[in-house]
Coordinates of C-alpha atoms in Angstrom, one line a residue:
X1 CA -77.5 30.3 -7.1
X2 CA -77.0 33.0 -10.3
X3 CA -79.6 33.5 -12.2
X4 CA -79.0 32.9 -16.3
X5 CA -80.7 34.2 -19.0
X6 CA -83.0 31.4 -20.4
X7 CA -81.8 31.9 -24.3
X8 CA -77.9 33.4 -24.1
X9 CA -77.4 31.2 -20.7
X10 CA -75.6 34.2 -19.2
X11 CA -75.3 35.8 -15.8
X12 CA -74.7 39.2 -14.2
X13 CA -71.0 39.6 -14.3
X14 CA -70.7 37.6 -17.9
X15 CA -70.5 40.5 -20.3
X16 CA -69.4 44.0 -20.2
X17 CA -71.4 46.7 -20.7
X18 CA -70.3 47.3 -24.9
X19 CA -71.9 44.5 -26.4
X20 CA -71.2 44.0 -30.2
X21 CA -74.2 42.1 -31.8
X22 CA -72.9 40.1 -35.1
X23 CA -75.6 37.7 -36.9
X24 CA -73.1 35.0 -38.1
X25 CA -71.3 33.7 -35.5
X26 CA -68.5 33.3 -37.9
X27 CA -67.7 36.6 -37.7
X28 CA -67.2 36.1 -34.0
X29 CA -63.8 35.2 -34.1
X30 CA -63.3 38.3 -37.0
X31 CA -63.9 40.6 -34.4
X32 CA -62.6 39.1 -31.1
X33 CA -58.7 38.3 -33.1
X34 CA -58.4 42.6 -32.4
X35 CA -58.8 42.1 -29.3
X36 CA -56.4 41.7 -26.4
X37 CA -58.0 39.3 -24.4
X38 CA -60.8 37.4 -25.1
X39 CA -63.0 33.8 -23.9
X40 CA -66.6 32.7 -24.1
X41 CA -68.6 32.5 -21.6
X42 CA -71.7 31.1 -22.9
X43 CA -72.6 29.0 -26.7
X44 CA -76.7 27.8 -26.6
X45 CA -79.1 27.8 -29.0
X46 CA -76.2 28.9 -31.6
X47 CA -76.1 31.8 -29.9
X48 CA -72.1 32.6 -28.6
X49 CA -71.6 35.1 -26.8
X50 CA -67.9 35.7 -25.7
X51 CA -66.4 38.2 -23.7
X52 CA -62.6 40.3 -23.2
X53 CA -60.4 43.9 -23.7
X54 CA -60.0 45.9 -26.1
X55 CA -57.4 48.1 -25.7
X56 CA -58.1 47.6 -22.5
X57 CA -61.8 48.3 -22.3
X58 CA -64.3 45.8 -22.0
X59 CA -66.3 44.5 -24.6
X60 CA -68.5 41.8 -25.4
X61 CA -70.0 40.4 -28.6
X62 CA -72.6 38.2 -29.4
X63 CA -74.2 36.6 -32.2
X64 CA -77.9 37.6 -32.6
X65 CA -78.6 35.0 -35.2
X66 CA -80.6 36.5 -38.6
X67 CA -84.1 38.7 -38.3
X68 CA -85.7 40.9 -35.7
X69 CA -86.9 37.7 -33.4
X70 CA -83.8 36.5 -32.3
X71 CA -82.1 39.9 -31.8
X72 CA -84.9 41.4 -29.5
X73 CA -84.2 37.9 -27.3
X74 CA -80.7 38.1 -27.5
X75 CA -80.8 42.4 -26.6
X76 CA -82.9 42.6 -23.4
X77 CA -81.1 39.6 -22.1
X78 CA -78.1 41.3 -22.3
X79 CA -79.9 44.0 -20.9
X80 CA -81.1 41.9 -18.1
X81 CA -76.6 41.4 -17.0
X82 CA -76.3 44.9 -17.3
X83 CA -75.4 46.0 -20.7
X84 CA -76.1 49.1 -21.3
X85 CA -74.4 50.0 -25.4
X86 CA -74.8 47.9 -28.8
X87 CA -73.4 48.3 -31.5
X88 CA -74.7 45.7 -34.7
X89 CA -71.2 45.1 -37.0
X90 CA -73.6 43.9 -40.2
X91 CA -74.4 43.5 -43.6
X92 CA -77.0 44.7 -45.7
X93 CA -77.9 46.4 -49.2
X94 CA -77.2 49.5 -51.0
X95 CA -79.7 50.6 -52.1
X96 CA -78.6 54.0 -54.1
X97 CA -76.9 53.8 -57.1
X98 CA -73.8 55.3 -55.7
X99 CA -73.1 52.9 -53.2
X100 CA -71.2 50.0 -53.8
X101 CA -70.3 46.6 -52.8
X102 CA -68.3 46.7 -49.5
X103 CA -68.5 50.3 -48.9
X104 CA -70.2 51.2 -45.3
X105 CA -73.5 52.2 -44.3
X106 CA -74.2 53.8 -40.5
X107 CA -78.0 54.8 -40.1
X108 CA -79.5 57.2 -38.3
X109 CA -82.4 55.4 -38.4
X110 CA -84.4 52.9 -39.1
X111 CA -87.7 52.2 -41.0
X112 CA -89.7 49.3 -39.0
X113 CA -91.0 47.1 -42.3
X114 CA -91.4 44.3 -39.8
X115 CA -93.0 42.6 -37.1
X116 CA -91.2 42.3 -33.7
X117 CA -91.3 46.4 -32.8
X118 CA -94.3 46.2 -32.8
X119 CA -95.6 43.9 -30.7
X120 CA -93.2 46.7 -28.1
X121 CA -94.7 49.0 -29.0
X122 CA -97.4 51.8 -32.2
X123 CA -95.7 51.3 -35.4
X124 CA -95.9 55.7 -35.9
X125 CA -92.8 55.6 -33.0
X126 CA -89.3 55.6 -34.1
X127 CA -86.1 53.7 -35.0
X128 CA -83.5 56.2 -34.1
X129 CA -79.8 55.1 -33.5
X130 CA -78.1 56.6 -30.5
X131 CA -76.3 59.9 -31.7
X132 CA -73.5 59.9 -29.6
X133 CA -72.6 56.2 -31.2
X134 CA -73.3 57.7 -34.4
X135 CA -71.2 60.4 -34.2
X136 CA -68.2 58.2 -32.6
X137 CA -68.9 55.8 -35.6
X138 CA -68.8 58.3 -38.0
X139 CA -65.3 60.1 -36.2
X140 CA -64.2 56.4 -36.3
X141 CA -64.5 55.9 -39.9
X142 CA -63.4 59.4 -40.8
X143 CA -59.6 58.0 -39.0
X144 CA -59.5 55.1 -40.6
X145 CA -59.9 56.6 -43.8
X146 CA -62.9 54.0 -43.9
X147 CA -65.8 55.5 -47.4
X148 CA -69.6 55.6 -45.2
X149 CA -72.7 56.4 -45.9
X150 CA -75.1 58.1 -43.3
X151 CA -78.8 57.4 -43.2
X152 CA -81.8 56.2 -43.0
X153 CA -82.2 52.5 -43.0
X154 CA -84.8 49.7 -44.2
X155 CA -84.8 47.2 -41.8
X156 CA -87.7 44.0 -42.8
X157 CA -88.7 40.2 -42.0
X158 CA -88.4 38.7 -45.3
X159 CA -85.3 37.6 -47.4
X160 CA -87.6 36.5 -49.8
X161 CA -90.1 38.8 -50.3
X162 CA -91.5 40.4 -53.0
X163 CA -90.5 43.1 -54.8
X164 CA -92.4 45.5 -54.2
X165 CA -92.3 45.3 -50.2
X166 CA -88.4 47.3 -51.2
X167 CA -89.1 49.2 -54.5
X168 CA -92.7 51.2 -52.7
X169 CA -89.6 53.0 -51.0
X170 CA -88.7 54.7 -53.8
X171 CA -91.8 55.6 -55.3
X172 CA -91.2 59.2 -54.3
X173 CA -88.9 59.6 -57.0
X174 CA -92.0 58.6 -59.6
X175 CA -93.2 61.8 -58.4
X176 CA -92.1 64.9 -61.0
X177 CA -91.9 67.5 -58.0
X178 CA -89.8 64.8 -56.0
X179 CA -87.8 62.8 -58.4
X180 CA -85.3 65.0 -58.0
X181 CA -85.0 65.1 -54.5
X182 CA -82.3 62.9 -52.0
X183 CA -84.0 60.8 -50.2
X184 CA -82.3 59.9 -47.5
X185 CA -82.8 55.5 -47.3
X186 CA -79.6 54.5 -48.6
X187 CA -79.6 50.4 -46.8
X188 CA -82.0 48.0 -45.9
X189 CA -81.3 45.2 -43.9
X190 CA -83.1 42.8 -40.4
X191 CA -82.0 43.4 -37.7
X192 CA -81.3 47.9 -36.9
X193 CA -84.9 48.6 -36.1
X194 CA -84.9 46.4 -33.4
X195 CA -81.5 47.3 -32.3
X196 CA -82.1 51.1 -32.4
X197 CA -85.5 50.7 -30.6
X198 CA -84.9 48.4 -27.8
X199 CA -82.2 50.4 -26.3
X200 CA -83.8 53.3 -26.8
X201 CA -86.9 52.6 -25.3
X202 CA -84.6 50.8 -22.2
X203 CA -82.8 54.0 -21.8
X204 CA -79.5 52.4 -23.2
X205 CA -77.9 53.3 -26.5
X206 CA -78.0 51.0 -29.7
X207 CA -76.5 51.8 -32.7
X208 CA -74.7 49.9 -36.3
X209 CA -71.6 49.8 -38.7
X210 CA -73.0 48.2 -41.8
X211 CA -70.7 46.8 -45.0
X212 CA -72.7 46.7 -47.9
X213 CA -73.1 43.2 -49.7
X214 CA -76.1 43.9 -52.3
X215 CA -76.8 46.5 -54.7
X216 CA -79.4 46.9 -55.4
X217 CA -80.3 50.7 -56.2
X218 CA -84.6 51.4 -56.4
X219 CA -84.0 52.9 -60.3
X220 CA -82.4 49.1 -60.5
X221 CA -84.4 46.8 -58.9
X222 CA -87.3 46.9 -61.1
X223 CA -85.4 46.3 -63.9
X224 CA -83.8 43.1 -62.7
X225 CA -85.9 42.3 -59.2
X226 CA -83.3 39.2 -58.7
X227 CA -80.5 42.2 -57.5
X228 CA -82.1 42.4 -54.1
X229 CA -81.3 38.0 -53.5
X230 CA -78.1 38.4 -54.7
X231 CA -75.2 38.3 -52.3
X232 CA -71.6 39.5 -53.6
X233 CA -69.3 37.3 -52.1
X234 CA -65.9 39.3 -52.9
X235 CA -62.8 40.2 -52.0
X236 CA -64.3 43.9 -51.4
X237 CA -67.0 42.6 -49.6
X238 CA -64.7 40.5 -46.9
X239 CA -62.4 43.7 -46.9
X240 CA -66.1 45.8 -46.6
X241 CA -67.3 43.7 -43.3
X242 CA -63.1 43.9 -41.4
X243 CA -63.2 47.6 -41.9
X244 CA -67.1 47.1 -40.1
X245 CA -65.2 45.7 -37.3
X246 CA -62.2 47.5 -37.5
X247 CA -64.8 51.0 -37.3
X248 CA -66.6 49.6 -34.4
X249 CA -64.2 49.0 -31.9
X250 CA -62.0 52.1 -32.7
X251 CA -65.8 54.2 -31.8
X252 CA -64.9 53.6 -28.3
X253 CA -61.6 55.6 -28.7
X254 CA -64.7 58.0 -28.7
X255 CA -67.4 57.5 -26.5

């Protein structure tokens, strides 16, 4: 009898070595519409998994739902049945005033400001994206002429968090000696740290491409704290998600 993973209800042979991860099941058809062929292989507990081919390359897409606890389960179970490369396609908040809705973010690493990864390894251990995947995503964005930013992402647990949970990461700018430093923290979201850390610990690969749908620069949220809870729903943010999907898919040609 073939062994199915308990939460995603998939077995070996159901998924490709490369899996795209989304946090919203409604994004799955937005990804698969670009594929040559596709089929749903499982849909259990709101975690659908689809497998197919993109330009002849075997690929899968899986929903992780929102947050690191669920994402960790999905990544572990996918790895158990043969997945080796994980690319998150998601949304995020932009933490610099120059970053606009619909821009793309390619994180190089994630601040582990959440609880899940601390149950795997001590908090001092860094959550670093696979540099080969980062370079492929960057090359893909350049080829598709998509505007993107590269830097450190901050991953956290609570969408409706206290203001100081986020604002503390910008306090260095208040130091007279550091106020003009170009700090590389560019985005904030809720899954990247586990998408980077678990594959890193397993000897696999993880990376992400994010579309900005919240603008929350450090210098702005102190004046208007409500910005951190505001999701921008406009054509340019929808276009940003589509750009992120196309950049992620096209990155396979550079791996």
